[in-house]
């Protein structure tokens, strides 16, 4: 509503002799303000704030009159009355010296400002005024209150008299009224009242209320009352008084004319706001304004009595100050907006307390943009700063600046979804970038659903609202500076309006108007300044499509008019459509194609508005539809706060049969001084069928008698859009009720078009509290938008003591923040309380697509739980079971409950789960629904509520399921969880796992995580790694799985058993890819386990099935025989030597045949240089990695593919890879130029390339090959060799078989398997035949050797370095094979594979080590 902006300003006075001010009062037009000092009266101009004239009393009369006390202006600002301490009233005339000005603006040469505009001097120059004392009146008793009442001055004196004085200083023969003769009663119906029984009773403070026709008074004994004349004459016999029964400590009073409220300040620091009951005339308490101990625990009861209260010029807010200092701002019905007794206003940045600002007098400036305040602290110590340079006094007058909502002046803004704030020279908009807003939201926010807004027959595209992201996009305002040319001659801005899409704004100042486009960033002003200065906008301004609709008074014709201007044409009356209106328009609003005016004679007029496309500039025409007189119901036209046309009506049955009528103008909503009155169309008479009537006749139905819907209403929001999916929200009426929060008048629909229950009301009023002041409602999105004051301290900039008086030190800098709040959970809860669960379900299902709907359910559950579980008294009808049952209707039930429990203290869990069900059952439901992350959260609850055995049982279930589904992150958490239970740390729950896997983009993480058995303890681990705090998230990868050595061996064994069981299953089901991921992610020590399982699970039963399964898992194509194989140079299984040697060096040739297979010895020279490079790079890496763990991160970045493929060898040193690969490529380039291949050879090579699988699969297969080779599972090595079709692998296995005393059983298995593959290849896959033919001689040779062999010894894995030397040495293979050394120093660099962006389903393999040498590093 109103918000503080920036720092306050302090006035400087050019006169040296000016005394410290004690009273300030603006004139009725708020163009001037009078400042009173003990013997001096000054008049200032308000904008700019300059001193015009000062009157200093001479010393002799000053001693006779006594010091000045109060000042009051005549309503036409031509006189001032001043009361003095000795009971005198001094009347001053303010003659204006015509055409004489004290200050004039000076413009630079060539500026466009024209001085020849009409009334230029009046608007922009401070006039020259004089002060002449006209008359002195002696009332012979000290004056307690001085107030202007219509054409008279009302003066109360300490002797209990009330004087009515004419402004010329004459009493007109009227006697003073003695208060003791005025009868007082509780209401005006009593036949006679009692008199004030005491002699010495008098009025301490009073204020006249024009709309109540009487004055509110505070007596010196603390009682408060209201005095009104029974007839028109103001004499003692005709006056009657009414008491407020419960107030005995009144201190001051302020009256709100628009809302007919009387605010009485009390000695206890609270403000009691009363209204008059229309029927009885009694004083009724409306509401209280008081600080709560919750918000202000240290000051709420230490403020002292209320000192002053002032309502703003638009009567929307009241400013309250106390004896002990401080300011607070409240809306009409008690919503607190600002208070300076807490936060940055009360405390410095170092935490010390400031002295609160003590205020001795205050007054609002024009339109409420300023508040003038006299600093009481400053007037006490007269030694205020004097600036020696310009000899100007630092006055104790401060000017606070405010920004206010456009709703305060222009209530037709209430059907918009934007927040618009207006300052004195700028606008604040909450719509984001206007260019985004060009494409209005139809279904953008919820794209997976039908179009959100059904287009009605007359619903144009530009009636759609903005997207949710545009309205909520960011915290910052879009600030539009109002054009300075317009502002200079038309300050202050009175109204502002924004169109539906938030792309155009219009502002109205003193005369005329101007508008601005956010798309073009340009203002449009009147070209003819005379036209601008000839119109005064009276009833507000509104947008209709591309047109601006306004009601104004034409000064030259002296005629009230309704005008429509087109936005796109020039701003000129030639392009306007003008309609004459009978009486002055007070309020204006637009609903669809209807303009509604509320006029001074209390009548409402409806106009239809139509676009006329003819001619170059389209215009709009207006026709009168209907006039409704409301004078019987409205006592004073000024009391009507807003008038709105809506489609809301009470009988929803009709709208079900005829949904198109639900969008029509059905009722008028009037806010009459806070009472919401609904006048709806009378449909009881004969209905005109639509086809018989013209479109205009249909709207001419008469209106029924008015009905009061609600009290204490500040704002009303409604929309003219229709949406079948969200009828509850769009056909509702939203009310803001100040301190009592918000209300919604919600329609109730029978479900599935069934007949409505006879006892079911058609609508229901639901109240709910929100924490922000509402400024706009987003209907479909179930959000309230608002704004809130925030403060920034800058006192640290002025550390030295002389700057203590700086305003920047005394006050924080005020800014306005955008804010929003969800309200859906309040409404659902209110419906459930009233047993309207079916309606709540309908409403909730219509909003289930909102992104924050899960949060809504959680909030509702949490609030009900907190209230009921912490209640001291037993609750007869608890709501929690109903809420729990309601939430089960939604798929998010399990998450909602567990999230609510995790955010609630443990003490309330029993109460929660008694309502929602046993956590064990909920855990099982999660498992059945495959929602493992939610199940993990339930595990934490079970761990706190059940014995460890139960937690372990459920954790085991979850662990096995997570293993099965490959949720590795969750598996790591579960291992840790089981570990914690085993080691007796069951009281510290594990963290809830995140749904995202942290290593999903990483490569093979070889260097960082060595595989290690869980049952082994790592000596060098810090114990604090595994304090299982809720906040500690698990380090990704297996480094987090190394346990401190005091951990429980049985528990490790238990976990290991589960891991072994899972690995065995994967191997039995031939899921090698899953096995690799499993080992890599969970740090499973694969090699050691495979060694043990070599003769059991790790044995290949059926080579053919295994081969087929690997082809499928790794997406590896089966080989095919080329059509040209008859002429192929490969048909004899031998290469030509020249081609062979060249191809060996080439990266493009697949290495799957070898001529000198029998030798098994390397002859190509590149191999040695390659190996030496690897060895040197290994040494380099070891030295680097010895510098400490923090340096290792440098080697953990994923390696990009340089060239076609990277191999295991190339990744041993990430720093040198690129140069090696580049070198290799240059070598290929040199050789390829001299290489000549026949057509058939090229075809064969391209065929071979096509029959290779993805690069990632190749890397993974080679890694698995390395693991199996280490573990001695030679049958698996053979299968991988077959898939890769690399004879060197088969060759290597055969060499191992020869060199070591291999197990005869394994050899027998390999031989049988290869024969089976051969048979299968002959029948089903002839593509394998050439390769099998190549390895056949080797197989025969080996089988001869093996038959001669004696009883074999236990198998030992050989040193792979020897293997590499014996292997075929071509460039690609030496890259693909791992140079693996068993020396512990080279561990960190030894076995490695290049990283690839998305290897192994987003989670990479582990680097295996041989049994016995582990180098555990925690990175």
mmCIF file with all atom_site columns, C-alpha atoms in Angstrom, residues 622-715:
data_model
loop_
_atom_site.group_PDB
_atom_site.id
_atom_site.type_symbol
_atom_site.label_atom_id
_atom_site.label_alt_id
_atom_site.label_comp_id
_atom_site.label_asym_id
_atom_site.label_entity_id
_atom_site.label_seq_id
_atom_site.pdbx_PDB_ins_code
_atom_site.Cartn_x
_atom_site.Cartn_y
_atom_site.Cartn_z
_atom_site.occupancy
_atom_site.B_iso_or_equiv
_atom_site.pdbx_formal_charge
_atom_site.auth_seq_id
_atom_site.auth_comp_id
_atom_site.auth_asym_id
_atom_site.auth_atom_id
_atom_site.pdbx_PDB_model_num
ATOM 1  C CA . UNK A 1 622 ? -19.643 4.349   -26.737 1.00 0.00 ? 622 UNK A CA 1
ATOM 2  C CA . UNK A 1 623 ? -23.344 3.712   -26.082 1.00 0.00 ? 623 UNK A CA 1
ATOM 3  C CA . UNK A 1 624 ? -25.281 4.000   -22.832 1.00 0.00 ? 624 UNK A CA 1
ATOM 4  C CA . UNK A 1 625 ? -26.547 0.598   -21.713 1.00 0.00 ? 625 UNK A CA 1
ATOM 5  C CA . UNK A 1 626 ? -28.134 1.177   -18.339 1.00 0.00 ? 626 UNK A CA 1
ATOM 6  C CA . UNK A 1 627 ? -28.351 3.605   -15.454 1.00 0.00 ? 627 UNK A CA 1
ATOM 7  C CA . UNK A 1 628 ? -28.874 2.505   -11.862 1.00 0.00 ? 628 UNK A CA 1
ATOM 8  C CA . UNK A 1 629 ? -29.525 4.957   -9.053  1.00 0.00 ? 629 UNK A CA 1
ATOM 9  C CA . UNK A 1 630 ? -27.987 3.981   -5.708  1.00 0.00 ? 630 UNK A CA 1
ATOM 10 C CA . UNK A 1 631 ? -28.822 7.129   -3.749  1.00 0.00 ? 631 UNK A CA 1
ATOM 11 C CA . UNK A 1 632 ? -31.176 5.169   -1.457  1.00 0.00 ? 632 UNK A CA 1
ATOM 12 C CA . UNK A 1 633 ? -28.272 3.062   -0.222  1.00 0.00 ? 633 UNK A CA 1
ATOM 13 C CA . UNK A 1 634 ? -25.334 5.479   -0.268  1.00 0.00 ? 634 UNK A CA 1
ATOM 14 C CA . UNK A 1 635 ? -25.356 8.273   2.344   1.00 0.00 ? 635 UNK A CA 1
ATOM 15 C CA . UNK A 1 636 ? -22.488 10.215  0.725   1.00 0.00 ? 636 UNK A CA 1
ATOM 16 C CA . UNK A 1 637 ? -20.866 9.636   -2.710  1.00 0.00 ? 637 UNK A CA 1
ATOM 17 C CA . UNK A 1 638 ? -17.390 10.251  -1.245  1.00 0.00 ? 638 UNK A CA 1
ATOM 18 C CA . UNK A 1 639 ? -17.774 7.049   0.820   1.00 0.00 ? 639 UNK A CA 1
ATOM 19 C CA . UNK A 1 640 ? -17.646 4.756   -2.230  1.00 0.00 ? 640 UNK A CA 1
ATOM 20 C CA . UNK A 1 641 ? -14.099 3.415   -2.365  1.00 0.00 ? 641 UNK A CA 1
ATOM 21 C CA . UNK A 1 642 ? -14.410 1.298   -5.498  1.00 0.00 ? 642 UNK A CA 1
ATOM 22 C CA . UNK A 1 643 ? -16.948 0.098   -8.014  1.00 0.00 ? 643 UNK A CA 1
ATOM 23 C CA . UNK A 1 644 ? -16.403 -3.054  -10.068 1.00 0.00 ? 644 UNK A CA 1
ATOM 24 C CA . UNK A 1 645 ? -18.444 -5.022  -12.558 1.00 0.00 ? 645 UNK A CA 1
ATOM 25 C CA . UNK A 1 646 ? -18.040 -8.794  -12.149 1.00 0.00 ? 646 UNK A CA 1
ATOM 26 C CA . UNK A 1 647 ? -19.378 -12.073 -13.488 1.00 0.00 ? 647 UNK A CA 1
ATOM 27 C CA . UNK A 1 648 ? -19.880 -13.313 -9.912  1.00 0.00 ? 648 UNK A CA 1
ATOM 28 C CA . UNK A 1 649 ? -23.381 -14.343 -8.893  1.00 0.00 ? 649 UNK A CA 1
ATOM 29 C CA . UNK A 1 650 ? -24.950 -16.461 -6.207  1.00 0.00 ? 650 UNK A CA 1
ATOM 30 C CA . UNK A 1 651 ? -26.845 -19.101 -8.176  1.00 0.00 ? 651 UNK A CA 1
ATOM 31 C CA . UNK A 1 652 ? -24.227 -21.278 -9.832  1.00 0.00 ? 652 UNK A CA 1
ATOM 32 C CA . UNK A 1 653 ? -26.844 -23.686 -11.177 1.00 0.00 ? 653 UNK A CA 1
ATOM 33 C CA . UNK A 1 654 ? -27.516 -21.382 -14.118 1.00 0.00 ? 654 UNK A CA 1
ATOM 34 C CA . UNK A 1 655 ? -23.857 -21.124 -15.010 1.00 0.00 ? 655 UNK A CA 1
ATOM 35 C CA . UNK A 1 656 ? -23.643 -24.914 -15.181 1.00 0.00 ? 656 UNK A CA 1
ATOM 36 C CA . UNK A 1 657 ? -26.379 -25.099 -17.790 1.00 0.00 ? 657 UNK A CA 1
ATOM 37 C CA . UNK A 1 658 ? -25.178 -22.077 -19.718 1.00 0.00 ? 658 UNK A CA 1
ATOM 38 C CA . UNK A 1 659 ? -21.443 -21.701 -19.199 1.00 0.00 ? 659 UNK A CA 1
ATOM 39 C CA . UNK A 1 660 ? -21.240 -18.865 -21.722 1.00 0.00 ? 660 UNK A CA 1
ATOM 40 C CA . UNK A 1 661 ? -23.282 -16.694 -19.370 1.00 0.00 ? 661 UNK A CA 1
ATOM 41 C CA . UNK A 1 662 ? -20.802 -17.193 -16.566 1.00 0.00 ? 662 UNK A CA 1
ATOM 42 C CA . UNK A 1 663 ? -18.632 -14.585 -18.268 1.00 0.00 ? 663 UNK A CA 1
ATOM 43 C CA . UNK A 1 664 ? -21.250 -11.875 -18.535 1.00 0.00 ? 664 UNK A CA 1
ATOM 44 C CA . UNK A 1 665 ? -21.536 -8.740  -16.445 1.00 0.00 ? 665 UNK A CA 1
ATOM 45 C CA . UNK A 1 666 ? -23.689 -10.219 -13.716 1.00 0.00 ? 666 UNK A CA 1
ATOM 46 C CA . UNK A 1 667 ? -23.254 -8.012  -10.679 1.00 0.00 ? 667 UNK A CA 1
ATOM 47 C CA . UNK A 1 668 ? -21.865 -4.732  -9.420  1.00 0.00 ? 668 UNK A CA 1
ATOM 48 C CA . UNK A 1 669 ? -19.527 -4.769  -6.422  1.00 0.00 ? 669 UNK A CA 1
ATOM 49 C CA . UNK A 1 670 ? -19.403 -1.551  -4.425  1.00 0.00 ? 670 UNK A CA 1
ATOM 50 C CA . UNK A 1 671 ? -16.968 -0.970  -1.612  1.00 0.00 ? 671 UNK A CA 1
ATOM 51 C CA . UNK A 1 672 ? -18.897 1.473   0.559   1.00 0.00 ? 672 UNK A CA 1
ATOM 52 C CA . UNK A 1 673 ? -16.557 2.664   3.341   1.00 0.00 ? 673 UNK A CA 1
ATOM 53 C CA . UNK A 1 674 ? -15.232 -0.859  3.840   1.00 0.00 ? 674 UNK A CA 1
ATOM 54 C CA . UNK A 1 675 ? -18.585 -2.647  3.400   1.00 0.00 ? 675 UNK A CA 1
ATOM 55 C CA . UNK A 1 676 ? -18.666 -4.786  0.277   1.00 0.00 ? 676 UNK A CA 1
ATOM 56 C CA . UNK A 1 677 ? -22.095 -4.491  -1.334  1.00 0.00 ? 677 UNK A CA 1
ATOM 57 C CA . UNK A 1 678 ? -23.201 -6.735  -4.190  1.00 0.00 ? 678 UNK A CA 1
ATOM 58 C CA . UNK A 1 679 ? -25.956 -5.650  -6.578  1.00 0.00 ? 679 UNK A CA 1
ATOM 59 C CA . UNK A 1 680 ? -26.760 -8.503  -8.945  1.00 0.00 ? 680 UNK A CA 1
ATOM 60 C CA . UNK A 1 681 ? -29.060 -8.797  -11.916 1.00 0.00 ? 681 UNK A CA 1
ATOM 61 C CA . UNK A 1 682 ? -32.599 -9.894  -11.286 1.00 0.00 ? 682 UNK A CA 1
ATOM 62 C CA . UNK A 1 683 ? -33.235 -13.128 -13.182 1.00 0.00 ? 683 UNK A CA 1
ATOM 63 C CA . UNK A 1 684 ? -36.506 -13.932 -11.446 1.00 0.00 ? 684 UNK A CA 1
ATOM 64 C CA . UNK A 1 685 ? -38.623 -12.298 -14.177 1.00 0.00 ? 685 UNK A CA 1
ATOM 65 C CA . UNK A 1 686 ? -39.329 -13.676 -17.674 1.00 0.00 ? 686 UNK A CA 1
ATOM 66 C CA . UNK A 1 687 ? -36.069 -14.558 -19.405 1.00 0.00 ? 687 UNK A CA 1
ATOM 67 C CA . UNK A 1 688 ? -35.419 -13.328 -22.917 1.00 0.00 ? 688 UNK A CA 1
ATOM 68 C CA . UNK A 1 689 ? -34.120 -16.145 -25.062 1.00 0.00 ? 689 UNK A CA 1
ATOM 69 C CA . UNK A 1 690 ? -30.845 -15.198 -26.636 1.00 0.00 ? 690 UNK A CA 1
ATOM 70 C CA . UNK A 1 691 ? -31.801 -15.859 -30.221 1.00 0.00 ? 691 UNK A CA 1
ATOM 71 C CA . UNK A 1 692 ? -34.768 -13.515 -29.939 1.00 0.00 ? 692 UNK A CA 1
ATOM 72 C CA . UNK A 1 693 ? -32.769 -10.611 -28.627 1.00 0.00 ? 693 UNK A CA 1
ATOM 73 C CA . UNK A 1 694 ? -30.147 -8.313  -29.993 1.00 0.00 ? 694 UNK A CA 1
ATOM 74 C CA . UNK A 1 695 ? -26.850 -8.491  -28.099 1.00 0.00 ? 695 UNK A CA 1
ATOM 75 C CA . UNK A 1 696 ? -27.485 -5.171  -26.363 1.00 0.00 ? 696 UNK A CA 1
ATOM 76 C CA . UNK A 1 697 ? -30.925 -5.985  -25.000 1.00 0.00 ? 697 UNK A CA 1
ATOM 77 C CA . UNK A 1 698 ? -29.596 -9.018  -23.181 1.00 0.00 ? 698 UNK A CA 1
ATOM 78 C CA . UNK A 1 699 ? -27.639 -6.789  -20.810 1.00 0.00 ? 699 UNK A CA 1
ATOM 79 C CA . UNK A 1 700 ? -30.616 -4.671  -19.824 1.00 0.00 ? 700 UNK A CA 1
ATOM 80 C CA . UNK A 1 701 ? -31.881 -6.947  -17.037 1.00 0.00 ? 701 UNK A CA 1
ATOM 81 C CA . UNK A 1 702 ? -32.732 -4.929  -13.914 1.00 0.00 ? 702 UNK A CA 1
ATOM 82 C CA . UNK A 1 703 ? -30.696 -5.179  -10.729 1.00 0.00 ? 703 UNK A CA 1
ATOM 83 C CA . UNK A 1 704 ? -31.886 -6.646  -7.416  1.00 0.00 ? 704 UNK A CA 1
ATOM 84 C CA . UNK A 1 705 ? -31.635 -4.902  -4.064  1.00 0.00 ? 705 UNK A CA 1
ATOM 85 C CA . UNK A 1 706 ? -28.073 -4.755  -2.690  1.00 0.00 ? 706 UNK A CA 1
ATOM 86 C CA . UNK A 1 707 ? -26.647 -7.377  -0.327  1.00 0.00 ? 707 UNK A CA 1
ATOM 87 C CA . UNK A 1 708 ? -23.748 -6.821  2.098   1.00 0.00 ? 708 UNK A CA 1
ATOM 88 C CA . UNK A 1 709 ? -21.103 -9.508  1.507   1.00 0.00 ? 709 UNK A CA 1
ATOM 89 C CA . UNK A 1 710 ? -18.300 -8.528  3.877   1.00 0.00 ? 710 UNK A CA 1
ATOM 90 C CA . UNK A 1 711 ? -17.038 -5.861  6.297   1.00 0.00 ? 711 UNK A CA 1
ATOM 91 C CA . UNK A 1 712 ? -13.624 -4.191  6.636   1.00 0.00 ? 712 UNK A CA 1
ATOM 92 C CA . UNK A 1 713 ? -12.765 -4.627  2.957   1.00 0.00 ? 713 UNK A CA 1
ATOM 93 C CA . UNK A 1 714 ? -9.791  -2.678  1.589   1.00 0.00 ? 714 UNK A CA 1
ATOM 94 C CA . UNK A 1 715 ? -9.471  -4.169  -1.909  1.00 0.00 ? 715 UNK A CA 1
#
